């Protein structure tokens, strides 16, 4: 029976692919106010500004390629059952070959009518569709005639996949955290659902706020840290 690994990733795993992180100096939130471009209030206040922000992210993603860390994470599937649970909205895990990826905060290549995938329809994704790296503008409507919005979990919105993620982490024999500052809840608290006998590792070149002494901190960038991690399994 193959062991299970839950891999919890954040923006740091895509840093070496040239995609910006959020909170490192020079990160996205140094140049944009998340409350203007990534919150539900920001969406209602100025849809065009939000659409432009994610159009820019899609343009960057078109030029980006999976890096050695994405590939190493996908490679774990040879010997393990791997659940990637990512806060990232990029598609680099999928493009690296990972076959089971849960996007807690949505996916930037996907859009939906702005009146869907909410409490009223039970967060149904039936009207979500993939536009790749194309742009979405104010006035672009879904088949139901409603304005299209990014399939992103904005600040101020529920995280519908959290239950699924908690269940996957609780089943894991190994929990690997890569490239997240663990500063946005509820995603940041996910690793605490690890079973008491699970091994927990975190790969991050920076100091990280750890609340569990059993966590092994591999203090390196993702591509290098994944090599160390492979040797520790
Ligand atoms: N390899 C590994 N980790 C790295 C690298 C790298 N090359 N470069 C930076 N890091 C680490 C940083 O030290 C930091 O701990 O990645 C982390 C990035 O943290 P954030 O920028 O806060 O990104 P993240 O934790 O994914 O943010 C969580 O915040 O704004 C929201 O929805 C957004 O999903 C995002 C969430």
mmCIF file of C-alpha atoms and ligand atoms in Angstrom:
data_model
loop_
_atom_site.group_PDB
_atom_site.id
_atom_site.type_symbol
_atom_site.label_atom_id
_atom_site.label_comp_id
_atom_site.label_asym_id
_atom_site.label_seq_id
_atom_site.Cartn_x
_atom_site.Cartn_y
_atom_site.Cartn_z
ATOM 1 C CA UNK A 1 0.000 0.000 0.000
ATOM 2 C CA UNK A 2 1.533 3.317 -1.091
ATOM 3 C CA UNK A 3 2.039 5.934 1.606
ATOM 4 C CA UNK A 4 0.224 9.270 1.244
ATOM 5 C CA UNK A 5 1.927 12.652 1.010
ATOM 6 C CA UNK A 6 -0.003 15.922 1.316
ATOM 7 C CA UNK A 7 1.975 18.770 -0.268
ATOM 8 C CA UNK A 8 0.826 22.215 0.851
ATOM 9 C CA UNK A 9 2.252 24.883 -1.440
ATOM 10 C CA UNK A 10 2.271 28.651 -1.600
ATOM 11 C CA UNK A 11 3.711 31.316 -3.872
ATOM 12 C CA UNK A 12 7.296 30.359 -2.950
ATOM 13 C CA UNK A 13 7.075 27.129 -4.955
ATOM 14 C CA UNK A 14 6.492 29.231 -8.105
ATOM 15 C CA UNK A 15 9.089 31.904 -7.258
ATOM 16 C CA UNK A 16 11.819 30.131 -9.262
ATOM 17 C CA UNK A 17 9.459 30.086 -12.245
ATOM 18 C CA UNK A 18 9.559 33.863 -12.193
ATOM 19 C CA UNK A 19 6.084 34.389 -10.702
ATOM 20 C CA UNK A 20 6.098 36.901 -7.865
ATOM 21 C CA UNK A 21 5.331 36.005 -4.288
ATOM 22 C CA UNK A 22 2.952 38.207 -2.300
ATOM 23 C CA UNK A 23 4.810 39.227 0.850
ATOM 24 C CA UNK A 24 8.508 39.007 0.060
ATOM 25 C CA UNK A 25 10.020 42.447 -0.432
ATOM 26 C CA UNK A 26 9.034 43.528 -3.938
ATOM 27 C CA UNK A 27 6.141 41.071 -3.781
ATOM 28 C CA UNK A 28 2.745 41.618 -5.375
ATOM 29 C CA UNK A 29 1.270 43.207 -2.240
ATOM 30 C CA UNK A 30 4.050 45.790 -2.247
ATOM 31 C CA UNK A 31 2.761 47.004 -5.627
ATOM 32 C CA UNK A 32 -0.990 46.344 -5.381
ATOM 33 C CA UNK A 33 -3.452 46.715 -2.526
ATOM 34 C CA UNK A 34 -5.060 43.261 -2.078
ATOM 35 C CA UNK A 35 -8.195 44.949 -0.782
ATOM 36 C CA UNK A 36 -8.530 46.731 -4.150
ATOM 37 C CA UNK A 37 -7.580 43.916 -6.558
ATOM 38 C CA UNK A 38 -8.224 40.668 -4.638
ATOM 39 C CA UNK A 39 -11.215 41.258 -2.341
ATOM 40 C CA UNK A 40 -14.968 40.965 -2.871
ATOM 41 C CA UNK A 41 -15.371 44.628 -1.847
ATOM 42 C CA UNK A 42 -12.745 45.573 -4.437
ATOM 43 C CA UNK A 43 -14.672 43.601 -7.062
ATOM 44 C CA UNK A 44 -17.924 45.471 -6.386
ATOM 45 C CA UNK A 45 -16.065 48.803 -6.178
ATOM 46 C CA UNK A 46 -14.107 48.497 -9.454
ATOM 47 C CA UNK A 47 -14.546 45.306 -11.503
ATOM 48 C CA UNK A 48 -12.318 46.578 -14.331
ATOM 49 C CA UNK A 49 -9.358 47.083 -11.939
ATOM 50 C CA UNK A 50 -9.731 43.518 -10.619
ATOM 51 C CA UNK A 51 -10.096 42.085 -14.125
ATOM 52 C CA UNK A 52 -6.907 43.910 -15.200
ATOM 53 C CA UNK A 53 -4.973 42.530 -12.204
ATOM 54 C CA UNK A 54 -5.815 38.943 -13.135
ATOM 55 C CA UNK A 55 -5.309 39.636 -16.879
ATOM 56 C CA UNK A 56 -1.754 40.638 -15.889
ATOM 57 C CA UNK A 57 -1.302 37.439 -13.851
ATOM 58 C CA UNK A 58 -2.464 35.365 -16.866
ATOM 59 C CA UNK A 59 0.033 37.171 -19.126
ATOM 60 C CA UNK A 60 2.859 36.335 -16.690
ATOM 61 C CA UNK A 61 1.688 32.738 -16.358
ATOM 62 C CA UNK A 62 1.720 32.247 -20.137
ATOM 63 C CA UNK A 63 5.489 32.990 -20.080
ATOM 64 C CA UNK A 64 6.223 30.927 -16.954
ATOM 65 C CA UNK A 65 7.312 27.295 -16.877
ATOM 66 C CA UNK A 66 7.140 24.734 -14.058
ATOM 67 C CA UNK A 67 10.446 24.660 -12.115
ATOM 68 C CA UNK A 68 12.394 21.779 -10.573
ATOM 69 C CA UNK A 69 10.279 21.889 -7.432
ATOM 70 C CA UNK A 70 6.993 21.466 -9.325
ATOM 71 C CA UNK A 71 8.603 18.603 -11.270
ATOM 72 C CA UNK A 72 9.967 16.943 -8.114
ATOM 73 C CA UNK A 73 6.554 17.190 -6.447
ATOM 74 C CA UNK A 74 4.943 15.586 -9.523
ATOM 75 C CA UNK A 75 7.703 12.933 -9.477
ATOM 76 C CA UNK A 76 6.684 11.845 -5.959
ATOM 77 C CA UNK A 77 3.642 10.197 -7.569
ATOM 78 C CA UNK A 78 5.880 7.353 -8.716
ATOM 79 C CA UNK A 79 6.159 6.029 -5.182
ATOM 80 C CA UNK A 80 3.432 7.803 -3.204
ATOM 81 C CA UNK A 81 -0.195 8.826 -3.356
ATOM 82 C CA UNK A 82 0.262 12.612 -3.613
ATOM 83 C CA UNK A 83 -2.343 15.273 -2.870
ATOM 84 C CA UNK A 84 -1.172 18.758 -3.789
ATOM 85 C CA UNK A 85 -3.162 21.355 -1.882
ATOM 86 C CA UNK A 86 -2.094 24.750 -3.135
ATOM 87 C CA UNK A 87 -2.889 28.354 -2.263
ATOM 88 C CA UNK A 88 -1.504 29.240 -5.705
ATOM 89 C CA UNK A 89 -3.820 30.158 -8.554
ATOM 90 C CA UNK A 90 -1.244 29.271 -11.223
ATOM 91 C CA UNK A 91 -1.372 26.005 -13.222
ATOM 92 C CA UNK A 92 2.299 25.053 -12.819
ATOM 93 C CA UNK A 93 1.661 21.959 -10.671
ATOM 94 C CA UNK A 94 -0.651 20.577 -13.375
ATOM 95 C CA UNK A 95 1.793 21.508 -16.140
ATOM 96 C CA UNK A 96 4.563 19.698 -14.199
ATOM 97 C CA UNK A 97 2.452 16.538 -14.189
ATOM 98 C CA UNK A 98 0.776 16.504 -10.776
ATOM 99 C CA UNK A 99 -2.523 14.678 -11.209
ATOM 100 C CA UNK A 100 -4.366 15.617 -8.016
ATOM 101 C CA UNK A 101 -4.262 19.329 -7.256
ATOM 102 C CA UNK A 102 -6.709 21.134 -4.960
ATOM 103 C CA UNK A 103 -6.710 24.909 -5.451
ATOM 104 C CA UNK A 104 -7.867 26.466 -2.172
ATOM 105 C CA UNK A 105 -7.832 30.003 -3.587
ATOM 106 C CA UNK A 106 -9.057 29.260 -7.136
ATOM 107 C CA UNK A 107 -7.390 29.144 -10.545
ATOM 108 C CA UNK A 108 -6.389 32.184 -12.570
ATOM 109 C CA UNK A 109 -6.984 30.488 -15.974
ATOM 110 C CA UNK A 110 -10.639 29.904 -15.049
ATOM 111 C CA UNK A 111 -13.649 32.255 -15.053
ATOM 112 C CA UNK A 112 -17.337 32.048 -14.217
ATOM 113 C CA UNK A 113 -20.489 34.216 -14.196
ATOM 114 C CA UNK A 114 -20.254 36.482 -11.135
ATOM 115 C CA UNK A 115 -23.574 35.137 -9.779
ATOM 116 C CA UNK A 116 -22.368 31.523 -9.470
ATOM 117 C CA UNK A 117 -20.209 29.349 -7.194
ATOM 118 C CA UNK A 118 -21.446 30.914 -3.958
ATOM 119 C CA UNK A 119 -23.487 30.038 -0.882
ATOM 120 C CA UNK A 120 -26.746 30.142 -2.875
ATOM 121 C CA UNK A 121 -25.725 27.433 -5.385
ATOM 122 C CA UNK A 122 -23.598 25.423 -2.939
ATOM 123 C CA UNK A 123 -20.367 26.605 -4.582
ATOM 124 C CA UNK A 124 -21.246 24.726 -7.748
ATOM 125 C CA UNK A 125 -18.494 24.878 -10.383
ATOM 126 C CA UNK A 126 -20.782 23.783 -13.242
ATOM 127 C CA UNK A 127 -20.501 27.174 -14.974
ATOM 128 C CA UNK A 128 -16.733 27.530 -14.458
ATOM 129 C CA UNK A 129 -14.672 27.338 -17.647
ATOM 130 C CA UNK A 130 -11.025 27.657 -18.623
ATOM 131 C CA UNK A 131 -9.919 30.616 -20.786
ATOM 132 C CA UNK A 132 -6.224 29.757 -20.682
ATOM 133 C CA UNK A 133 -4.198 32.970 -20.748
ATOM 134 C CA UNK A 134 -6.788 35.175 -22.493
ATOM 135 C CA UNK A 135 -8.069 38.443 -21.084
ATOM 136 C CA UNK A 136 -11.470 39.121 -19.538
ATOM 137 C CA UNK A 137 -12.920 42.609 -19.800
ATOM 138 C CA UNK A 138 -15.829 44.475 -18.256
ATOM 139 C CA UNK A 139 -18.794 43.579 -20.464
ATOM 140 C CA UNK A 140 -17.583 40.041 -21.217
ATOM 141 C CA UNK A 141 -20.574 37.899 -20.296
ATOM 142 C CA UNK A 142 -21.036 34.202 -19.508
ATOM 143 C CA UNK A 143 -23.563 32.161 -21.545
ATOM 144 C CA UNK A 144 -26.165 33.117 -18.915
ATOM 145 C CA UNK A 145 -25.635 36.788 -19.771
ATOM 146 C CA UNK A 146 -23.900 37.671 -16.492
ATOM 147 C CA UNK A 147 -20.515 39.453 -16.218
ATOM 148 C CA UNK A 148 -17.571 37.059 -16.079
ATOM 149 C CA UNK A 149 -15.299 37.118 -13.000
ATOM 150 C CA UNK A 150 -12.056 35.325 -12.182
ATOM 151 C CA UNK A 151 -12.558 31.894 -10.558
ATOM 152 C CA UNK A 152 -10.524 33.130 -7.598
ATOM 153 C CA UNK A 153 -11.384 33.105 -3.879
ATOM 154 C CA UNK A 154 -11.273 36.814 -3.052
ATOM 155 C CA UNK A 155 -10.428 38.069 0.429
ATOM 156 C CA UNK A 156 -13.759 38.178 2.249
ATOM 157 C CA UNK A 157 -15.092 35.055 0.529
ATOM 158 C CA UNK A 158 -15.474 31.491 1.809
ATOM 159 C CA UNK A 159 -12.851 28.816 1.010
ATOM 160 C CA UNK A 160 -15.173 25.999 -0.164
ATOM 161 C CA UNK A 161 -12.415 23.368 -0.614
ATOM 162 C CA UNK A 162 -11.162 23.661 2.962
ATOM 163 C CA UNK A 163 -13.123 20.590 4.187
ATOM 164 C CA UNK A 164 -11.691 18.433 1.407
ATOM 165 C CA UNK A 165 -8.196 19.759 2.141
ATOM 166 C CA UNK A 166 -8.462 19.052 5.877
ATOM 167 C CA UNK A 167 -9.562 15.490 5.138
ATOM 168 C CA UNK A 168 -6.628 14.914 2.773
ATOM 169 C CA UNK A 169 -4.108 16.288 5.287
ATOM 170 C CA UNK A 170 -5.553 14.150 8.084
ATOM 171 C CA UNK A 171 -4.980 11.016 5.934
ATOM 172 C CA UNK A 172 -1.378 11.847 5.037
ATOM 173 C CA UNK A 173 1.618 9.890 6.328
ATOM 174 C CA UNK A 174 3.839 12.837 5.380
ATOM 175 C CA UNK A 175 2.935 16.536 5.170
ATOM 176 C CA UNK A 176 5.259 18.714 3.115
ATOM 177 C CA UNK A 177 4.811 22.499 3.201
ATOM 178 C CA UNK A 178 6.608 24.415 0.439
ATOM 179 C CA UNK A 179 6.898 28.178 -0.005
ATOM 180 C CA UNK A 180 4.155 29.698 2.090
ATOM 181 C CA UNK A 181 4.426 32.349 4.787
ATOM 182 C CA UNK A 182 1.555 30.649 6.621
ATOM 183 C CA UNK A 183 -0.076 34.042 7.034
ATOM 184 C CA UNK A 184 -3.502 33.603 5.413
ATOM 185 C CA UNK A 185 -6.117 31.543 7.232
ATOM 186 C CA UNK A 186 -7.766 29.114 7.000
ATOM 187 C CA UNK A 187 -5.130 27.690 4.590
ATOM 188 C CA UNK A 188 -2.295 28.523 6.998
ATOM 189 C CA UNK A 189 -3.762 26.274 9.670
ATOM 190 C CA UNK A 190 -4.084 23.215 7.425
ATOM 191 C CA UNK A 191 -0.929 21.429 8.574
ATOM 192 C CA UNK A 192 -2.400 21.232 12.096
ATOM 193 C CA UNK A 193 -4.828 18.600 10.787
ATOM 194 C CA UNK A 194 -1.922 16.203 10.280
ATOM 195 C CA UNK A 195 -2.304 12.977 12.268
ATOM 196 C CA UNK A 196 -0.145 12.746 15.380
ATOM 197 C CA UNK A 197 2.173 10.184 13.774
ATOM 198 C CA UNK A 198 2.593 12.017 10.446
ATOM 199 C CA UNK A 199 6.014 13.437 9.592
ATOM 200 C CA UNK A 200 5.936 17.159 8.753
ATOM 201 C CA UNK A 201 8.504 19.092 6.698
ATOM 202 C CA UNK A 202 8.627 22.683 5.509
ATOM 203 C CA UNK A 203 10.819 24.036 2.726
ATOM 204 C CA UNK A 204 11.391 27.780 2.867
ATOM 205 C CA UNK A 205 14.587 29.890 2.754
ATOM 206 C CA UNK A 206 13.144 32.253 5.378
ATOM 207 C CA UNK A 207 12.349 31.884 9.050
ATOM 208 C CA UNK A 208 8.782 30.573 9.372
ATOM 209 C CA UNK A 209 6.403 30.765 12.348
ATOM 210 C CA UNK A 210 6.227 27.113 13.441
ATOM 211 C CA UNK A 211 3.993 25.930 16.235
ATOM 212 C CA UNK A 212 4.894 22.266 16.185
ATOM 213 C CA UNK A 213 8.299 21.030 17.314
ATOM 214 C CA UNK A 214 8.140 17.919 15.118
ATOM 215 C CA UNK A 215 8.313 20.046 11.928
ATOM 216 C CA UNK A 216 11.609 19.657 10.074
ATOM 217 C CA UNK A 217 12.529 23.008 8.451
ATOM 218 C CA UNK A 218 14.618 22.596 5.282
ATOM 219 C CA UNK A 219 15.860 26.176 5.034
ATOM 220 C CA UNK A 220 16.457 26.322 1.286
ATOM 221 C CA UNK A 221 14.714 27.452 -1.905
ATOM 222 C CA UNK A 222 12.157 24.981 -3.242
ATOM 223 C CA UNK A 223 14.239 23.461 -6.059
ATOM 224 C CA UNK A 224 17.140 22.736 -3.668
ATOM 225 C CA UNK A 225 14.975 21.817 -0.686
ATOM 226 C CA UNK A 226 13.126 19.176 -2.702
ATOM 227 C CA UNK A 227 16.406 17.328 -3.238
ATOM 228 C CA UNK A 228 17.057 17.275 0.519
ATOM 229 C CA UNK A 229 13.445 16.225 1.160
ATOM 230 C CA UNK A 230 13.737 13.264 -1.230
ATOM 231 C CA UNK A 231 16.676 12.011 0.813
ATOM 232 C CA UNK A 232 14.741 12.244 4.073
ATOM 233 C CA UNK A 233 11.757 10.137 2.997
HETATM 234 N N1 LIG B 1 11.504 28.664 -2.533
HETATM 235 C C1 LIG B 1 10.734 28.397 -1.442
HETATM 236 N N2 LIG B 1 10.093 29.338 -0.717
HETATM 237 C C2 LIG B 1 10.256 30.621 -1.121
HETATM 238 C C3 LIG B 1 11.043 30.985 -2.237
HETATM 239 C C4 LIG B 1 11.670 29.944 -2.963
HETATM 240 N N3 LIG B 1 12.433 30.193 -4.041
HETATM 241 N N4 LIG B 1 10.987 32.347 -2.369
HETATM 242 C C5 LIG B 1 10.182 32.798 -1.374
HETATM 243 N N5 LIG B 1 9.759 31.771 -0.607
HETATM 244 C C6 LIG B 1 8.865 31.791 0.555
HETATM 245 C C7 LIG B 1 8.911 33.066 1.371
HETATM 246 O O1 LIG B 1 9.944 32.997 2.345
HETATM 247 C C8 LIG B 1 7.517 33.048 2.022
HETATM 248 O O2 LIG B 1 7.530 32.288 3.225
HETATM 249 O O3 LIG B 1 7.550 31.692 0.069
HETATM 250 C C9 LIG B 1 6.656 32.327 0.988
HETATM 251 C C10 LIG B 1 5.767 33.266 0.211
HETATM 252 O O4 LIG B 1 4.835 33.809 1.118
HETATM 253 P P1 LIG B 1 3.672 34.721 0.539
HETATM 254 O O5 LIG B 1 4.231 35.680 -0.452
HETATM 255 O O6 LIG B 1 2.891 35.235 1.707
HETATM 256 O O7 LIG B 1 2.762 33.706 -0.311
HETATM 257 P P2 LIG B 1 1.669 32.721 0.260
HETATM 258 O O8 LIG B 1 2.044 32.188 1.600
HETATM 259 O O9 LIG B 1 1.407 31.728 -0.826
HETATM 260 O O10 LIG B 1 0.368 33.671 0.401
HETATM 261 C C11 LIG B 1 -0.834 33.051 0.808
HETATM 262 O O11 LIG B 1 -2.036 35.091 0.459
HETATM 263 O O12 LIG B 1 -2.620 36.953 -0.731
HETATM 264 C C12 LIG B 1 -2.978 35.670 -0.458
HETATM 265 O O13 LIG B 1 -4.289 34.325 -1.822
HETATM 266 C C13 LIG B 1 -2.995 34.809 -1.666
HETATM 267 O O14 LIG B 1 -2.567 32.445 -1.805
HETATM 268 C C14 LIG B 1 -2.035 33.684 -1.328
HETATM 269 C C15 LIG B 1 -2.008 33.716 0.179
#
